[in-house]
Coordinates of C-alpha atoms and ligand atoms in Angstrom, one line a residue:
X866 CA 119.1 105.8 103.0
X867 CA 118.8 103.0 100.9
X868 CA 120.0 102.8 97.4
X869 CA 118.0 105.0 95.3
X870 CA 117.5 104.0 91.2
X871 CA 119.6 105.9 88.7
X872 CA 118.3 109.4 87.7
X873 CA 116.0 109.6 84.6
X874 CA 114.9 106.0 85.4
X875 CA 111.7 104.4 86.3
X876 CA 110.1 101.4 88.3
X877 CA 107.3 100.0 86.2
X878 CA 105.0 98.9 89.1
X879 CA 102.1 96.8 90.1
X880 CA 98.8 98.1 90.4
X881 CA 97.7 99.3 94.2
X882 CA 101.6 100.8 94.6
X883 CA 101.4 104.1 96.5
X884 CA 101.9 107.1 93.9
X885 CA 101.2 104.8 91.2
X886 CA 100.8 107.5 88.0
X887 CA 99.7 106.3 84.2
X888 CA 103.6 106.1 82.7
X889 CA 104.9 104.0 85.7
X890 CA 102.0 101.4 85.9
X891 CA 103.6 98.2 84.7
X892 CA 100.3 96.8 83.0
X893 CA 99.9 100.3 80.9
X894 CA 103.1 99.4 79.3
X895 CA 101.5 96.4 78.4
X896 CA 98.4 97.8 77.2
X897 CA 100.4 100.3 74.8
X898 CA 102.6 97.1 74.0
X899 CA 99.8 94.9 73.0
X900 CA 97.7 97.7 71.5
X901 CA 100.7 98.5 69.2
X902 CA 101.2 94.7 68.4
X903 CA 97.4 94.0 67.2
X904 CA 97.8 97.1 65.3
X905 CA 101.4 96.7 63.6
X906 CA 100.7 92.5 63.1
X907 CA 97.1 93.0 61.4
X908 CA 99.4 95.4 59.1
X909 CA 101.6 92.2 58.7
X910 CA 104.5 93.8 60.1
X911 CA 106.8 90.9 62.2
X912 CA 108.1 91.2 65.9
X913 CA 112.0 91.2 66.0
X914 CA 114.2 91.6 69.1
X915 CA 118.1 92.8 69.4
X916 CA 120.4 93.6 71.8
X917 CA 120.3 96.7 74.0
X918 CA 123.5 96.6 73.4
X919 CA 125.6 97.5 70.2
X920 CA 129.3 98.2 68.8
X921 CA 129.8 101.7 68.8
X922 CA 130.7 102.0 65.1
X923 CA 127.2 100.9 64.6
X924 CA 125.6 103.5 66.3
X925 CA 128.5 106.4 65.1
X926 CA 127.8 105.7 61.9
X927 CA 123.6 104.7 61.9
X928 CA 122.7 107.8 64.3
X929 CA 125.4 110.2 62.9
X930 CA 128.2 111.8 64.3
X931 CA 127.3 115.6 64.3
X932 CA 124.0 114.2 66.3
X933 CA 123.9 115.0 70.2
X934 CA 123.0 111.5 70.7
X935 CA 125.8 110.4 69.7
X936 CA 128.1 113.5 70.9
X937 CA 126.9 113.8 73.9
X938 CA 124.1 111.4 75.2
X939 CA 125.8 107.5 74.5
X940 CA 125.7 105.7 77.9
X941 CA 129.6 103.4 77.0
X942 CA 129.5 100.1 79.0
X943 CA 132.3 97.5 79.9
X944 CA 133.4 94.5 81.0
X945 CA 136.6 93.5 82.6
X946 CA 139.1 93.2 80.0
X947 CA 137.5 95.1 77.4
X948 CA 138.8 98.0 75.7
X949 CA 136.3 99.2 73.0
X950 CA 133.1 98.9 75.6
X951 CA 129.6 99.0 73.7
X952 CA 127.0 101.2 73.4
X953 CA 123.6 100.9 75.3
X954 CA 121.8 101.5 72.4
X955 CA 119.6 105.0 72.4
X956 CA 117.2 104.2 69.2
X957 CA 116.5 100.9 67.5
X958 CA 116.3 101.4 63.6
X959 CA 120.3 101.1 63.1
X960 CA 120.4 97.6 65.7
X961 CA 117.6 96.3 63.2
X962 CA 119.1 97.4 59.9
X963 CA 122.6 95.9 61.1
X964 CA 120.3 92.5 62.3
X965 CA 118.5 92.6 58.7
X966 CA 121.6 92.9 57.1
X967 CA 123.9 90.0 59.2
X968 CA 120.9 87.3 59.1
X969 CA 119.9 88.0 55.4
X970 CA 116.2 88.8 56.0
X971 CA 116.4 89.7 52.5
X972 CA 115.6 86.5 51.7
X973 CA 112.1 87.2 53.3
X974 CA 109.4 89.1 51.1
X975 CA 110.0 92.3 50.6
X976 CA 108.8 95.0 51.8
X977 CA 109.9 93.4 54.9
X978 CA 107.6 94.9 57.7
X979 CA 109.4 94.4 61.2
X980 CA 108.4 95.9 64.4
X981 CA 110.1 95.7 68.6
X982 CA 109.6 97.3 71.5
X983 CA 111.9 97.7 74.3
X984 CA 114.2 100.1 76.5
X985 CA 116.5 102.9 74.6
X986 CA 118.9 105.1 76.5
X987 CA 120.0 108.6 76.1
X988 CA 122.2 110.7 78.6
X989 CA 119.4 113.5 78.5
X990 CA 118.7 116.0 80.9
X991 CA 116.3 114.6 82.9
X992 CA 112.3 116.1 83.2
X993 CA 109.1 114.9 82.3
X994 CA 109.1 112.9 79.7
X995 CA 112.4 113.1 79.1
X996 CA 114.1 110.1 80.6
X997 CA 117.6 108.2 80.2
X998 CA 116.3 104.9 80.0
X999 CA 113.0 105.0 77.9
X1000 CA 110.8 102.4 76.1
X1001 CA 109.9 102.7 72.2
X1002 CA 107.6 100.9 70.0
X1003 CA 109.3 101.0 66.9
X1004 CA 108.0 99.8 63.0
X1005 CA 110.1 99.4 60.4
X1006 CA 109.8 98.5 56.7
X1007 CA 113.2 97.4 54.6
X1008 CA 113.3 97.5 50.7
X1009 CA 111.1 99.5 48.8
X1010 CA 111.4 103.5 47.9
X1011 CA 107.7 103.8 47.3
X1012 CA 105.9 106.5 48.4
X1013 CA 102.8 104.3 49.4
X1014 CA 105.1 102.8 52.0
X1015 CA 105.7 106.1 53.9
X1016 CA 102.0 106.9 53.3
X1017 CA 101.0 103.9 55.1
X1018 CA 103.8 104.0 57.7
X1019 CA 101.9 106.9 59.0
X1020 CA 98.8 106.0 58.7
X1021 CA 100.0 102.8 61.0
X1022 CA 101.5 105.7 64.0
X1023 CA 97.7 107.2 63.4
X1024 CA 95.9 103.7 64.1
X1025 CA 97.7 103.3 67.3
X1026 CA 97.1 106.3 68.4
X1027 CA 93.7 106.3 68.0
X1028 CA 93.6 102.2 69.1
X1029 CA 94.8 103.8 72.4
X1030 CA 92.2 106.0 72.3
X1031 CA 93.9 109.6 71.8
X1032 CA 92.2 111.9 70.2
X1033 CA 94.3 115.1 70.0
X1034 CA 97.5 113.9 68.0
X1035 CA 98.4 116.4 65.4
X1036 CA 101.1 114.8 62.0
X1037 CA 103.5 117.2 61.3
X1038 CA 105.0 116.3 58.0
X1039 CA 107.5 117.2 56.1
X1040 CA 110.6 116.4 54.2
X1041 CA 114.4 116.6 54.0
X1042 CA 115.4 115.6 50.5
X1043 CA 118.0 113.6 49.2
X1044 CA 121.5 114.0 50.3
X1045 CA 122.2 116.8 47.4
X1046 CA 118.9 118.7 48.6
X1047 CA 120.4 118.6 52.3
X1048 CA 124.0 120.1 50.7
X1049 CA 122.5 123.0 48.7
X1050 CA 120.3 124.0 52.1
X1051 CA 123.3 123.0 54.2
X1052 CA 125.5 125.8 52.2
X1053 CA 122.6 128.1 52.2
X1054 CA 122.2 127.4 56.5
X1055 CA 126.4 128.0 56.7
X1056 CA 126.5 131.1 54.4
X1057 CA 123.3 132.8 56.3
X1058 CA 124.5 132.1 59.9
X1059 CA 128.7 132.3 58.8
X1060 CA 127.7 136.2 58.7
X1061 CA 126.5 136.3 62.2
X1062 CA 128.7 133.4 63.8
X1063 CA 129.1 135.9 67.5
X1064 CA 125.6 135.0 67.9
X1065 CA 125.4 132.0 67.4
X1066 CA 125.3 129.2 71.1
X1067 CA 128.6 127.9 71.7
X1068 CA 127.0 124.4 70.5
X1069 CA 125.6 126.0 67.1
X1070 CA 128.5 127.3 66.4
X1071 CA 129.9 123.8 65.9
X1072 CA 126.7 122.9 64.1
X1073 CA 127.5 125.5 61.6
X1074 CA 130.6 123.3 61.1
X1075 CA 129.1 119.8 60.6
X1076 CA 125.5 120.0 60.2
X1077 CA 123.8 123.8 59.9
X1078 CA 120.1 122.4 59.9
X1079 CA 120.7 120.9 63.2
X1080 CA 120.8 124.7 64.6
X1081 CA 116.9 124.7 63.2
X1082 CA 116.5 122.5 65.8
X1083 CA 118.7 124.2 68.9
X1084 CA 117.1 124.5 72.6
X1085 CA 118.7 127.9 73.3
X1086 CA 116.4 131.4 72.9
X1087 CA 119.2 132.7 71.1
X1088 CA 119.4 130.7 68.6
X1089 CA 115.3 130.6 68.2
X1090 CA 115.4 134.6 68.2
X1091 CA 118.1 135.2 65.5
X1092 CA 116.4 132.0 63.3
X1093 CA 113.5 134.0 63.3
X1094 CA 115.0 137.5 63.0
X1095 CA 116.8 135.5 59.7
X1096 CA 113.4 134.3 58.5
X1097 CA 115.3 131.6 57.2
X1098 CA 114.1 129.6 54.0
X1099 CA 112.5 125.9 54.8
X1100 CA 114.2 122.9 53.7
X1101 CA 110.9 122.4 51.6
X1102 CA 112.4 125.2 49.6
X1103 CA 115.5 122.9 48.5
X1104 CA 113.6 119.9 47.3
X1105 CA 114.7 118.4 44.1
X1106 CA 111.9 117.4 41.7
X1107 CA 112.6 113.5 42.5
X1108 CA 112.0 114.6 46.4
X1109 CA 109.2 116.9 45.8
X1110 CA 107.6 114.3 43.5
X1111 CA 108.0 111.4 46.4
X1112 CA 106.5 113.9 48.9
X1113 CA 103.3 114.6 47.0
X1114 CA 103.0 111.4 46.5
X1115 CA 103.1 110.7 50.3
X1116 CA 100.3 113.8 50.8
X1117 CA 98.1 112.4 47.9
X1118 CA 97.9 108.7 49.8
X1119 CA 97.3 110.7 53.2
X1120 CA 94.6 112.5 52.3
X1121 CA 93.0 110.3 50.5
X1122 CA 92.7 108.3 53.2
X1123 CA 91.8 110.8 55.6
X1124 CA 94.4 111.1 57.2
X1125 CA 95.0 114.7 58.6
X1126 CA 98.3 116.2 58.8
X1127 CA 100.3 119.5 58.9
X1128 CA 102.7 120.4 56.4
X1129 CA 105.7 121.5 58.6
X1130 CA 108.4 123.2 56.4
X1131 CA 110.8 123.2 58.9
X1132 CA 111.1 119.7 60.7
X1133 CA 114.4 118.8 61.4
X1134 CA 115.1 115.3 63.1
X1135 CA 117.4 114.3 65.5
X1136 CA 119.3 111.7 63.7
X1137 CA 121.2 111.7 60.9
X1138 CA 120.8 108.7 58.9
X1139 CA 116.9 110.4 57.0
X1140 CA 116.3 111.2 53.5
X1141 CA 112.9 112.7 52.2
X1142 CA 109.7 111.5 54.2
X1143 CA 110.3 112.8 57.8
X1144 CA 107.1 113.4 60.6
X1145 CA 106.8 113.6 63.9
X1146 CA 103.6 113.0 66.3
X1147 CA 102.5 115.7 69.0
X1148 CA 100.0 116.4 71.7
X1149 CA 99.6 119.0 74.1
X1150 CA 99.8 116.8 77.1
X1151 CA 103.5 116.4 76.3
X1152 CA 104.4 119.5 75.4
X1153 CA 105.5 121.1 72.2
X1154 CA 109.5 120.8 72.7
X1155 CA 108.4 117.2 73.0
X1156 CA 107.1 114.5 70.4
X1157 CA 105.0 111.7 71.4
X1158 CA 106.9 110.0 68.0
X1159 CA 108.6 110.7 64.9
X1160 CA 110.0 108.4 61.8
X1161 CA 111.1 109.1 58.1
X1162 CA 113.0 107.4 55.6
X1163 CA 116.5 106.6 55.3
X1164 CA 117.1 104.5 51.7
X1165 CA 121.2 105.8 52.7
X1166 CA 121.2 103.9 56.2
X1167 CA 122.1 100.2 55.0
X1168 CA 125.1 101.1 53.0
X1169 CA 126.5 103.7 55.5
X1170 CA 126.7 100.5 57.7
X1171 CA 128.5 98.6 55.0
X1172 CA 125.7 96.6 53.6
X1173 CA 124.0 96.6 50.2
X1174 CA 121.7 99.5 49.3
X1175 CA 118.3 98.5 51.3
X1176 CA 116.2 101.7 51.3
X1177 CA 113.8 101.8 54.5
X1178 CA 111.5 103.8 56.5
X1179 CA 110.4 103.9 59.8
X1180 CA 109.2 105.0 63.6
X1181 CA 108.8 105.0 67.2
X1182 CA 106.9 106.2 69.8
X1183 CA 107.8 106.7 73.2
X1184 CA 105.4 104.7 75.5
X1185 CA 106.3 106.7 78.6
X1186 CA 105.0 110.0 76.4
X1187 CA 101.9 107.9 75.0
X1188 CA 101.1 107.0 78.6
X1189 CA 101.9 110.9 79.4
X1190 CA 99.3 112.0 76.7
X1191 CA 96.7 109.4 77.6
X1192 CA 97.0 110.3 81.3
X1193 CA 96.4 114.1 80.1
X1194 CA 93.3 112.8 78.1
X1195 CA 91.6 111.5 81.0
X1196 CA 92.2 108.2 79.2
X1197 CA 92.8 104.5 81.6
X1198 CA 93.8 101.0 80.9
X1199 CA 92.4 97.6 82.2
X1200 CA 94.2 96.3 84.8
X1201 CA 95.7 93.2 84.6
X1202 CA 92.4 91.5 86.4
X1203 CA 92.5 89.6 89.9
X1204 CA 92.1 85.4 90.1
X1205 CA 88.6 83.8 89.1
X1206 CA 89.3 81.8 91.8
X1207 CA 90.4 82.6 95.6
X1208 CA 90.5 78.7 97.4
X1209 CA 91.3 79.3 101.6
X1210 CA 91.1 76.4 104.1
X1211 CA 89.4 76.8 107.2
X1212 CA 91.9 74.4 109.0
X1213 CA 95.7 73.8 109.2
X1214 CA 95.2 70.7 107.9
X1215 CA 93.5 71.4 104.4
X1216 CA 96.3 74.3 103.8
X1217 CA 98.0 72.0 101.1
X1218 CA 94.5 70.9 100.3
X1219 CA 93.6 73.7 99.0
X1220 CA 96.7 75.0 97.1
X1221 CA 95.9 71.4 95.5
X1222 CA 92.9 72.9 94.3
X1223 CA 93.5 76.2 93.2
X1224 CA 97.1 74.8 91.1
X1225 CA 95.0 72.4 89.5
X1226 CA 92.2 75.3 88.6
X1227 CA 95.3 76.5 86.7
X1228 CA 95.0 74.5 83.9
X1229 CA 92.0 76.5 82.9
X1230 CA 91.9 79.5 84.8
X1231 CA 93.6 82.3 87.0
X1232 CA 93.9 80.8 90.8
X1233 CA 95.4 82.0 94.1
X1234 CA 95.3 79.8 97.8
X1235 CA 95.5 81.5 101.1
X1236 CA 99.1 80.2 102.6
X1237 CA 97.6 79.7 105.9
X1238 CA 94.0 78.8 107.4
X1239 CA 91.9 81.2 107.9
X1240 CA 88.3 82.4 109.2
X1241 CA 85.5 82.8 106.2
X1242 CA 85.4 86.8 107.3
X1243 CA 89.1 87.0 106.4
X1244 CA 89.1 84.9 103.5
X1245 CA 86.0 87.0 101.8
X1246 CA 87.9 90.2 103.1
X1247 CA 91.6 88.4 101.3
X1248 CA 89.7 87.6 97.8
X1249 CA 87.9 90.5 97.5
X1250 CA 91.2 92.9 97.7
X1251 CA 92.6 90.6 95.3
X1252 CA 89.8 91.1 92.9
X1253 CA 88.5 87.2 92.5
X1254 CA 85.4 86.7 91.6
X1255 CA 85.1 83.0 93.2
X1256 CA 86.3 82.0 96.6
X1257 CA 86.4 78.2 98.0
X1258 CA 86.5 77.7 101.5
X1259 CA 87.8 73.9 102.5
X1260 CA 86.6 72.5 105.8
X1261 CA 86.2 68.9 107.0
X1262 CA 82.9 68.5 105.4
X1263 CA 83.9 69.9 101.9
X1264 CA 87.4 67.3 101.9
X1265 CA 84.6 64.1 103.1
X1266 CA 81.9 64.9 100.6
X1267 CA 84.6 65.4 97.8
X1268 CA 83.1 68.5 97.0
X1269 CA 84.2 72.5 96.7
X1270 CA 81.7 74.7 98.2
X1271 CA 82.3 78.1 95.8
X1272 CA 80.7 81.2 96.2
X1273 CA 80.3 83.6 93.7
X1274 CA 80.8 87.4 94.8
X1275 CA 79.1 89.2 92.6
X1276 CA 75.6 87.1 92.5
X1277 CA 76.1 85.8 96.0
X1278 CA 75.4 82.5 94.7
X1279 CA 76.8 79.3 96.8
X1280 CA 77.5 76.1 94.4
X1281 CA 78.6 72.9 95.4
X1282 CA 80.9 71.4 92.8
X1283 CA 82.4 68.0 92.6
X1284 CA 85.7 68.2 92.9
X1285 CA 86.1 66.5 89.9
X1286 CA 84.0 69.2 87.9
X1287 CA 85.9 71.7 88.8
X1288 CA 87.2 72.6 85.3
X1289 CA 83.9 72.9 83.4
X1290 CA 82.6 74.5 86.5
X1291 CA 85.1 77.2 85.8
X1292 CA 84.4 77.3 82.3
X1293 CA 81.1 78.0 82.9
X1294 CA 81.8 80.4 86.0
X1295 CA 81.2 83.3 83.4
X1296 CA 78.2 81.9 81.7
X1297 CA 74.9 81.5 83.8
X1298 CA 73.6 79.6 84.7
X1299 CA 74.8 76.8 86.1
X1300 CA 73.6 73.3 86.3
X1301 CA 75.3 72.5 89.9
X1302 CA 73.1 72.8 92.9
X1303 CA 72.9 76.2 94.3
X1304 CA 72.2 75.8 97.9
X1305 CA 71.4 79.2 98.6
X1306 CA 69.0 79.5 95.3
Ligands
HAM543 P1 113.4 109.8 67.9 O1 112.6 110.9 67.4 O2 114.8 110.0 68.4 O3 113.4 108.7 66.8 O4 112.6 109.0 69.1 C1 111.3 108.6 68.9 C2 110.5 108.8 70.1 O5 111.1 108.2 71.3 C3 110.3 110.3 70.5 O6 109.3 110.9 69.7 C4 109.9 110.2 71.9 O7 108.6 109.9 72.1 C5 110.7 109.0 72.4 N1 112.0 109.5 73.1 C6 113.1 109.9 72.6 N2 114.0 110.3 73.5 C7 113.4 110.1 74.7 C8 113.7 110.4 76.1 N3 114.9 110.8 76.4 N4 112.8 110.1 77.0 C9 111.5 109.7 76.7 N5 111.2 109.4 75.4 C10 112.0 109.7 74.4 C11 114.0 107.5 66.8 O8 114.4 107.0 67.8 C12 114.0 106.8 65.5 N6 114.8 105.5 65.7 C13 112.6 106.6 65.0 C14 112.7 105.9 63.7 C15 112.4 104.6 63.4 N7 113.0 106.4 62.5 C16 112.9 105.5 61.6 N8 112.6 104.4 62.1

């Protein structure tokens, strides 16, 4: 057989591929991709790019070590030579701190509102949804504690779900505190579950050594069944009064604006680096194991990579569980749209004649040429799979009389266009009607 891709990977295809579904249809990533950019830009947030690849400190200390990312899902690559290897990196908040930091984007006006997409890896178990290379859109704003920020953050996640056209996205909100919040719930988590340590997963128990709220969060029934047989107190519980103050805050923007959301008392996120403001995004389509997004704030992030104290707050969606959500709404995207103009000859000889013609069409509009001549019946036949809308056939008489003959295929109307008209007769292709002579008309 021949060589398969990696597990957990996709092919992001053309339109017309054989069992072409909604999260591996190439122009859908675009759609989400440009959706997200008209939203995030009109907000005045900037596009940024980094490396998919990173030093590993970066991500150790950014994502945290108690984190399965970083225990168990970092994909290490390479080179000949190298010893230390790099990480492919699985999220993109700590790449863009680090590049905010090394370039001094201080200098920029702050808050600075920045915002990337592109592919993240994690060594996951693979199922829907859940992929090892995946694609995030991801909106981050550097240097301000304010509450407003978080509030609008949200509200931006909100926008682009509903730009895309979702309509059953619930906000769960909630928060973590600040570091001395997370210690007095941490020693709360430890002292609760120390007394029943035999029944805890072989992977909580080590939780219970670095990071107890992370067993909140476990996948095994166990775990779930003795949480709940605990009723264990919410981090919400813990909140100092600067927290609790910062998260009413956040509510009181929210709702103002309309914004619904759920108050969940018990969100835990996956990453280490969030203080206060924490939410995730979910829809049915997905599942509920599974959010569609998440974000919070993490004012600590900047100086745990060695920087100055920048506070921040941010998110990211996953585009292949947007796509997954939208293809569980019922919910398309435009496809990417065939050539205005289909040019064919009808003889060997005007082959290069017409590829002439449709590359100089370029300038103004899309174009494609049929490589070889062909019959009209063909040619109609050729365009019409490719979606154009006008098709040129070149023959002797067309190439003496200077002219393009250029049917339309959705009037049926035949023109007859200088060749040297070509550009404002494609101009006006969409507008009718036309001041050429239609010989059919
Ligand atoms: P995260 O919750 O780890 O947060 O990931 C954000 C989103 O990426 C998830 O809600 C999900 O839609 C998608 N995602 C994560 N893992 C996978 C996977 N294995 N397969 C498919 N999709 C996945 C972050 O990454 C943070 N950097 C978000 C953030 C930005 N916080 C502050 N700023």
């Amino acid at each position: 057989m021949a060589i398969q891709r990696p597990k957990g990977t996709q092919d992001h295809l053309p339109d017309g591929s054989p069992k072409l579904s909604l999260d591996t249809r190439a122009v859908a990533f675009q759609h989400v991709q440009d959706t997200a950019r008209r939203v995030l830009e009109r907000a005045g947030a900037q596009f940024l790019n980094t490396p998919v690849f990173e030093d590993p400190d970066l991500v150790k200390r950014g994502v945290g070590g108690s984190t399965d990312i970083v225990r168990k899902e970092m994909f290490t690559v390479y080179y000949f030579g190298d010893h230390g290897g790099f990480i492919l990196r699985p999220e993109g908040t700590a790449g863009i701190v680090r590049a905010y930091l090394q370039n001094g984007l201080k200098q920029l006006p702050s808050p600075l509102k920045l915002w990337t997409h592109g592919p993240m890896f994690r060594a996951e178990n693979v199922q829907k949804g859940r992929l090892r290379q995946f694609h995030q859109v991801d909106y981050e704003v550097l240097g301000s504690t304010d509450p407003l920020v978080d509030a609008e953050a949200i509200s931006l996640m909100v926008d682009v779900v509903a730009a895309l056209g979702l309509t059953g996205v619930r906000v769960k909100l909630g928060s973590i505190g600040d570091p001395a919040d997370r210690d007095a719930y941490n020693a709360y988590l430890r002292e609760l579950f120390g007394a029943h340590v035999e029944r805890l997963s072989d992977d909580s128990k080590e939780r219970l050594e670095r990071n107890p709220m992370r067993i909140l969060d476990s996948k095994s029934a166990g775990d779930q069944a003795l949480i709940a047989e605990l009723g264990v107190r919410p981090m919400l519980d813990f909140l100092g009064d600067e927290a609790r103050a910062h998260f009413q805050a956040v509510q009181a923007y929210l709702t103002a604006w309309g914004v619904a959301y759920d108050i969940d008392p018990s969100i835990v996120r996956g990453l280490d680096y969030y203080r206060r403001t924490a939410w995730e995004l979910h829809h049915e389509g997905v599942g509920a194991k599974s959010a569609l997004g998440g974000g919070g704030r993490y004012d600590g992030l900047a100086e745990q990579l060695g920087g100055p104290l920048v506070p921040g707050i941010g998110w990211a969606f996953g585009i292949e569980r947007l796509l997954i959500a939208m293809d569980a709404e019922g919910l398309d995207v435009p496809g990417q749209g065939g050539p205005l103009l289909y040019v064919a000859a009808l003889d060997d000889v005007y082959v290069g004649h017409a590829a002439t013609v449709a590359m100089k069409a370029r300038q103004v509009a899309r174009a494609e040429f049929a490589y070889r001549a062909v019959k009209p019946g063909n040619a109609f036949r050729d365009a019409e799979r490719r979606g154009a809308q006008l098709v040129a056939l070149i023959g002797s008489d067309e190439v003496a009389r200077g002219v393009l003959s250029i049917k339309n295929l959705s009037t049926g109307v035949q023109s007859v266009v200088p060749a040297g008209d070509l550009h404002t007769f494609l101009a006006e292709a969409t507008v009718p009607p036309s001041t050429y002579v239609q010989e059919n008309a």
